[in-house]
Coordinates of C-alpha atoms and ligand atoms in Angstrom, one line a residue:
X189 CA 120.1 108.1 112.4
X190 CA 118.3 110.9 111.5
X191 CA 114.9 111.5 111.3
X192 CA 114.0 110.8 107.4
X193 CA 110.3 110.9 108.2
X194 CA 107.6 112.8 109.4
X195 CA 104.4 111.0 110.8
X196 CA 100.7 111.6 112.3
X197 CA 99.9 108.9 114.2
X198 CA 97.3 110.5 115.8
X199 CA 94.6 108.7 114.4
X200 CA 93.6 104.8 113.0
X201 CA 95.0 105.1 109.7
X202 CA 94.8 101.8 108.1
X203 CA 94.9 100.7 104.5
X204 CA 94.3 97.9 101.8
X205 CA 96.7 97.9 99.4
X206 CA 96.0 95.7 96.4
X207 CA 98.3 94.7 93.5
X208 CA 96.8 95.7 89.9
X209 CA 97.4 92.4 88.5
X210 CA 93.9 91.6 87.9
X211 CA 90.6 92.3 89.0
X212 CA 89.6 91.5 92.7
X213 CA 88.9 87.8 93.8
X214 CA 86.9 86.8 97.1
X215 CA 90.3 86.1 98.6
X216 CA 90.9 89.9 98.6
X217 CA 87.5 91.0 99.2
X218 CA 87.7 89.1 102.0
X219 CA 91.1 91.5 103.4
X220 CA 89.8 94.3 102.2
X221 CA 87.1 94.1 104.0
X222 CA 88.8 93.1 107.3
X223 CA 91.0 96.0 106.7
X224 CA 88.4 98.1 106.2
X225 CA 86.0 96.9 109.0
X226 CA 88.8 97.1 111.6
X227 CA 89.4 100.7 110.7
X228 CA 85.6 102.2 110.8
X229 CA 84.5 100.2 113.6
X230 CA 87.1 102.8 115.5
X231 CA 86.3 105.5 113.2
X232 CA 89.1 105.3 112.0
X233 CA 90.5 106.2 108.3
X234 CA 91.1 103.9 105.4
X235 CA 93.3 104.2 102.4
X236 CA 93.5 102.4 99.5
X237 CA 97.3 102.4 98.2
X238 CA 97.9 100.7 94.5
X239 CA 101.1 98.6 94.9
X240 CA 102.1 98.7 91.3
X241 CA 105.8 98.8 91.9
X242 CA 106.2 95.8 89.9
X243 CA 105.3 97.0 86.6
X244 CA 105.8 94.0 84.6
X245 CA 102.8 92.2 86.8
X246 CA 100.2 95.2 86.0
X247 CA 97.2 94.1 84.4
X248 CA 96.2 97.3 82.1
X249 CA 92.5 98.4 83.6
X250 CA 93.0 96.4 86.8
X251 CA 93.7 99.5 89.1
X252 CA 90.3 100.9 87.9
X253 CA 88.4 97.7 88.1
X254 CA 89.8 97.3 91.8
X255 CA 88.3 100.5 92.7
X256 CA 85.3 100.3 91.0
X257 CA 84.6 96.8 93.0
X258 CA 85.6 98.4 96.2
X259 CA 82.6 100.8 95.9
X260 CA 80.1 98.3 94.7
X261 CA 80.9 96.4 97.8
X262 CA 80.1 99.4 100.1
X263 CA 83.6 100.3 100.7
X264 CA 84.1 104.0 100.3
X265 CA 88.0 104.9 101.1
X266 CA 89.5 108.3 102.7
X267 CA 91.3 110.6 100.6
X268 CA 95.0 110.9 101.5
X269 CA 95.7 113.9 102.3
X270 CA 99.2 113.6 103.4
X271 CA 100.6 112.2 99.7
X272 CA 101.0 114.8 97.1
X273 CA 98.4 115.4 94.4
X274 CA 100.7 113.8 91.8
X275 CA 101.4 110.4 93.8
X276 CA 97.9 109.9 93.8
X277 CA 95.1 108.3 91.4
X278 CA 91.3 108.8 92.5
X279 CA 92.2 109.4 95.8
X280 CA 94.9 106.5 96.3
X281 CA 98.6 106.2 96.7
X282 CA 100.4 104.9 93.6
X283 CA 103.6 103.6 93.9
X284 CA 104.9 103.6 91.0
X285 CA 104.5 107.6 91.2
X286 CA 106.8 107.5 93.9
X287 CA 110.1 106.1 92.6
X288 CA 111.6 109.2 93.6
X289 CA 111.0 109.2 96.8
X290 CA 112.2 105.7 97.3
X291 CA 115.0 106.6 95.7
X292 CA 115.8 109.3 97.8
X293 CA 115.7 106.8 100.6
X294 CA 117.6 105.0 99.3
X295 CA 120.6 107.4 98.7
X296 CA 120.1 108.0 102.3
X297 CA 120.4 104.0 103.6
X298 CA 123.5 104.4 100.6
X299 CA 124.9 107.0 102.5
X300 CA 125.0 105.6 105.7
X301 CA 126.9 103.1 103.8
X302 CA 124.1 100.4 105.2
X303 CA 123.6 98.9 101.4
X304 CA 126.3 96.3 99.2
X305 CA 125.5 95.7 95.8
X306 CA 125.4 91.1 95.2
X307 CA 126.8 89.5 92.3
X308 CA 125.0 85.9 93.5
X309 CA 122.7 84.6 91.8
X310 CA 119.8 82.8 92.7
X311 CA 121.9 79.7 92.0
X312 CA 125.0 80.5 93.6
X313 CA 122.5 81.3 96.7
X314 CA 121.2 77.5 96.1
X315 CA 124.7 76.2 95.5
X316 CA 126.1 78.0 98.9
X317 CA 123.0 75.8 100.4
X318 CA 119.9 77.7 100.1
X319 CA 120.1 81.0 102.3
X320 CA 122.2 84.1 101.6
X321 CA 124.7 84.7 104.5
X322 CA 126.1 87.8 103.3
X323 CA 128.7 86.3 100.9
X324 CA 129.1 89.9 99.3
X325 CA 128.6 92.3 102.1
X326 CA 132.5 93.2 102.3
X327 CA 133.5 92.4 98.8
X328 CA 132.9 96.5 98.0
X329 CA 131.4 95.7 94.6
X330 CA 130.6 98.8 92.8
X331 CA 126.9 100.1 92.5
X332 CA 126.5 99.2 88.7
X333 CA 123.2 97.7 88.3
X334 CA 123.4 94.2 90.1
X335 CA 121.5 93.7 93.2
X336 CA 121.3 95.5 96.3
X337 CA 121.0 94.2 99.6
X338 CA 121.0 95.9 103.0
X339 CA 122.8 94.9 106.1
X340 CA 121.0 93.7 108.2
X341 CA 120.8 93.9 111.9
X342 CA 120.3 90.8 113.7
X343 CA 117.1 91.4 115.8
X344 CA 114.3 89.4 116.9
X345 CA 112.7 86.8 114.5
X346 CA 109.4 87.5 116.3
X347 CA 106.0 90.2 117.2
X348 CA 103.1 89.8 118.8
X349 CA 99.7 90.1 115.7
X350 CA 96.2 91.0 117.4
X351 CA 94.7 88.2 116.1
X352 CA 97.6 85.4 116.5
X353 CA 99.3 86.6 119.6
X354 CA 102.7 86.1 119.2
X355 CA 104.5 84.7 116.2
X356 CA 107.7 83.3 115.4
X357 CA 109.8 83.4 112.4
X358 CA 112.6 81.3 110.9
X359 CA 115.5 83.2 112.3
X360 CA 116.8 84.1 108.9
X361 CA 114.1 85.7 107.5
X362 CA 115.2 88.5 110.2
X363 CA 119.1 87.9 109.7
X364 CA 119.4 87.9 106.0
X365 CA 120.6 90.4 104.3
X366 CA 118.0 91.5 101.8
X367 CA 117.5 92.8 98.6
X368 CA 116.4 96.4 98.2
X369 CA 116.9 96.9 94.7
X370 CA 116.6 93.9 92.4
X371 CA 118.7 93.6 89.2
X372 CA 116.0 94.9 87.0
X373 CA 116.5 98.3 89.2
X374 CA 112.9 97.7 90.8
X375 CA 112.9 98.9 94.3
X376 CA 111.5 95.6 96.6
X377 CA 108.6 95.6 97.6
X378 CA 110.2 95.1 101.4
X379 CA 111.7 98.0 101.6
X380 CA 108.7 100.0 99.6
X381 CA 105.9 99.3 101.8
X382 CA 107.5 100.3 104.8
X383 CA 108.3 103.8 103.5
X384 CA 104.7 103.7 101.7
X385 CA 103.4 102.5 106.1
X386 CA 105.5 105.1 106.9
X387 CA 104.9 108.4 104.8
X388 CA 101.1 107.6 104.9
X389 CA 101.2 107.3 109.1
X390 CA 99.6 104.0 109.0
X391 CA 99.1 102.9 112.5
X392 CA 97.1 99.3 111.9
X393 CA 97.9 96.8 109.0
X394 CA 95.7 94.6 108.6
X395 CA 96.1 91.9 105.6
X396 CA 96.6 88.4 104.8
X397 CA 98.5 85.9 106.6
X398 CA 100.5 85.3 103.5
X399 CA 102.8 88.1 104.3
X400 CA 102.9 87.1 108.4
X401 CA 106.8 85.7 107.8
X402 CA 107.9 88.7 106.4
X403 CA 106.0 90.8 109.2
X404 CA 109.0 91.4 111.6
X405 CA 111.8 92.3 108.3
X406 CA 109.4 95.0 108.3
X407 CA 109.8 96.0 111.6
X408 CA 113.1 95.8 111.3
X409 CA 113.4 98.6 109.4
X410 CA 110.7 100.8 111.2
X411 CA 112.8 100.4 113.7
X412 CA 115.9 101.6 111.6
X413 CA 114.3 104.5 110.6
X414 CA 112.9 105.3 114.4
X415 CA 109.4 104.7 113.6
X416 CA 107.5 103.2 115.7
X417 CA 106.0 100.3 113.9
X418 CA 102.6 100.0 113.1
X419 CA 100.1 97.1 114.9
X420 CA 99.6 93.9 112.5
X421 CA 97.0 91.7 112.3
X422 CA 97.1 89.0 110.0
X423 CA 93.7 87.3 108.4
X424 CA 93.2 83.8 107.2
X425 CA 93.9 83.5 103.7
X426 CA 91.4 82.2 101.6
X427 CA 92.8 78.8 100.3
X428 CA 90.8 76.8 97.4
X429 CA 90.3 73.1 97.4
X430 CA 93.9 72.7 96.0
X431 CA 94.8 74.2 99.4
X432 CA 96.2 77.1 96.8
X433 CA 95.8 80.8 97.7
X434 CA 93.3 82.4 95.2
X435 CA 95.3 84.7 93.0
X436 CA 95.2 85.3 88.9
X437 CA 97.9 82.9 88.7
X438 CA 95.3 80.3 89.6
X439 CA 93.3 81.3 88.0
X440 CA 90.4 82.9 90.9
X441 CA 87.1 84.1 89.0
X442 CA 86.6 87.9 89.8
X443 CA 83.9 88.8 92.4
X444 CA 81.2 90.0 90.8
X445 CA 80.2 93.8 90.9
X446 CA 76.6 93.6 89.4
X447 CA 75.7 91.5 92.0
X448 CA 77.5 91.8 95.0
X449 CA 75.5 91.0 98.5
X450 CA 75.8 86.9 98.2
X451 CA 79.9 87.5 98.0
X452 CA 79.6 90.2 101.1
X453 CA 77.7 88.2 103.2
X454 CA 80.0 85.1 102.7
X455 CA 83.2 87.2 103.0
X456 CA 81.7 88.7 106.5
X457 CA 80.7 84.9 106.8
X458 CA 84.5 84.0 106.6
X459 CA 85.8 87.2 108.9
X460 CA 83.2 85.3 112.1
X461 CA 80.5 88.0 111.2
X462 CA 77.7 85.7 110.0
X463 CA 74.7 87.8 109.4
X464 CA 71.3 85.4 110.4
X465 CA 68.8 88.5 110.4
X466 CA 66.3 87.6 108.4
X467 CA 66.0 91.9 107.4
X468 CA 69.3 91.9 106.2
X469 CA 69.4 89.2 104.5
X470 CA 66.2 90.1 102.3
X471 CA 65.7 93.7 101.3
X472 CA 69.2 95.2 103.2
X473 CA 71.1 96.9 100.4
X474 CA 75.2 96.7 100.6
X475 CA 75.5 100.4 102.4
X476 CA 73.1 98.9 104.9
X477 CA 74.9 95.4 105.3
X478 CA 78.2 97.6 105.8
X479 CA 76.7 99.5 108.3
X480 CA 76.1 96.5 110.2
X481 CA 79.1 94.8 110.0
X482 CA 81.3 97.8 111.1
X483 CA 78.5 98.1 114.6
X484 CA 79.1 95.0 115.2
X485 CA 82.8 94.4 114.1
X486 CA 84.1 92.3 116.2
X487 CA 88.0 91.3 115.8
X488 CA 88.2 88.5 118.4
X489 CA 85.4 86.4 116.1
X490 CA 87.4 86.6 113.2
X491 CA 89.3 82.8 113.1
X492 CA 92.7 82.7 114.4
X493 CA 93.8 80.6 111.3
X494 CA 96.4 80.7 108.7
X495 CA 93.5 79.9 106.1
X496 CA 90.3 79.2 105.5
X497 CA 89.0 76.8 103.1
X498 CA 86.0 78.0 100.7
Ligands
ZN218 ZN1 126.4 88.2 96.7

């Protein structure tokens, strides 16, 4: 295949890359600032990339109010220089600047005659008992607007995270054929995030363990394009007492910018960086808190769980 991409990996280049569909809760404080910890305690960059490829989700204001949190909580992210001018907003990849370049992809995966389009529905899937074996991968439908899936190749349903060692997935979350274009002609967010990884040279992802399953798809298709992958590691997710992920659907309060230290010291608290000096946890300002967590930054502390329950 050729080579459809062109990438640096000559330094850390890691990234956050939150969802503007509300403003940020201590569940994503808390990867943002693994993320981001991970990265500068090897001097290494961070970017900030606004996934907002699902329009219909946006919360109007949320991208700004993300951003704004990020800097009242001492985390200051490096410009991308390698996305154009016009992809970006305050310094960050935007997806949903980039349709064109996703869809230039996938012309390419179209080309290589690697996609089908799928007439099942999420029913039929259910009715055919529960996981989509391909029903429509030789049935030559045309390219009119239903949903596209890729073929797949079988490969392994496993990789090895820094933090969990190495991690197995249901086989067919690596064998299924799936959807690159959804039915409302949204690009998926599967195959978006790997060309995002890609074009911004992101060597280390760090991020919640909520998207661990899904981790070697991805690779999948690094290795499709003849990338080499970037390293994962996955973080506990925060998990309330409903043993529910915080998110806007239920409903998880905001973190509060005016007065952020008591949130950063428990997040650092939840990422095995308890902070017990009496200096820092009187006068220290956030800049100076950050400073010490990325000295002493210390991945190996951080809990090798799925969550963790606040
Ligand atoms: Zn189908």
């Amino acid at each position: 295949m050729q080579k459809q991409f062109q990438a640096d990996n000559s330094q850390y280049r890691g990234r956050f890359a939150p969802s503007p569909s509300g403003p940020l809760h201590f569940g994503s404080l808390v990867a943002a600032l693994g993320s981001f910890l991970h990265a500068k305690s090897q001097s290494g960059l961070w970017f900030v990339r606004i996934e907002d490829i699902d329009k219909p989700r946006e919360q109007v204001g949320s991208v700004d109010d993300i951003l704004d949190a990020l800097v009242s909580f001492g985390m200051i992210w490096d410009q991308d220089l390698q996305t154009p001018d016009d992809n970006n907003y305050r310094g960050c990849a935007v997806q949903s600047k980039r349709l064109a370049r996703y869809q230039q992809i996938f012309v390419q995966l179209q080309q290589q005659e690697l996609l089908y389009t799928c007439y099942c529905t999420r029913k039929d899937i259910k009715q055919m008992g529960g996981n989509y074996l391909g029903h429509c991968r030789d049935k030559q439908h045309q390219f009119d607007g239903h949903a596209v899936r890729i073929k797949q190749t079988p490969g392994k349903a496993e990789f090895v995270d820094l933090l969990h060692g190495k991690v197995t997935v249901d086989d067919h979350l690596i064998n299924e054929d799936y959807i690159v274009k959804r039915s409302d002609g949204l690009f998926a967010y599967q195959l978006v995030v790997v060309v995002d990884d890609i074009d911004q040279g992101i060597t280390n992802v760090v991020r919640g363990a909520d998207i661990m399953e899904l981790t070697p798809r991805q690779i999948s298709l690094f290795n499709l394009f003849e990338i080499t992958p970037p390293a994962y590691l996955h973080l506990p997710l925060i998990i309330n007492e409903n043993r529910q992920k915080l998110s806007k659907q239920n409903k998880a309060s905001a973190i509060n910018c005016n007065n952020p230290k008591p949130e950063l010291l428990k997040a650092l608290s939840c990422l095995g960086l308890p902070i017990n000096e009496e200096s820092l946890l009187g006068s220290a300002t956030v800049a100076e808190i950050i400073d010490w967590a990325i000295q002493n930054w210390d991945m190996n502390k951080v809990p090798a769980q799925l969550d963790i329950l606040i």
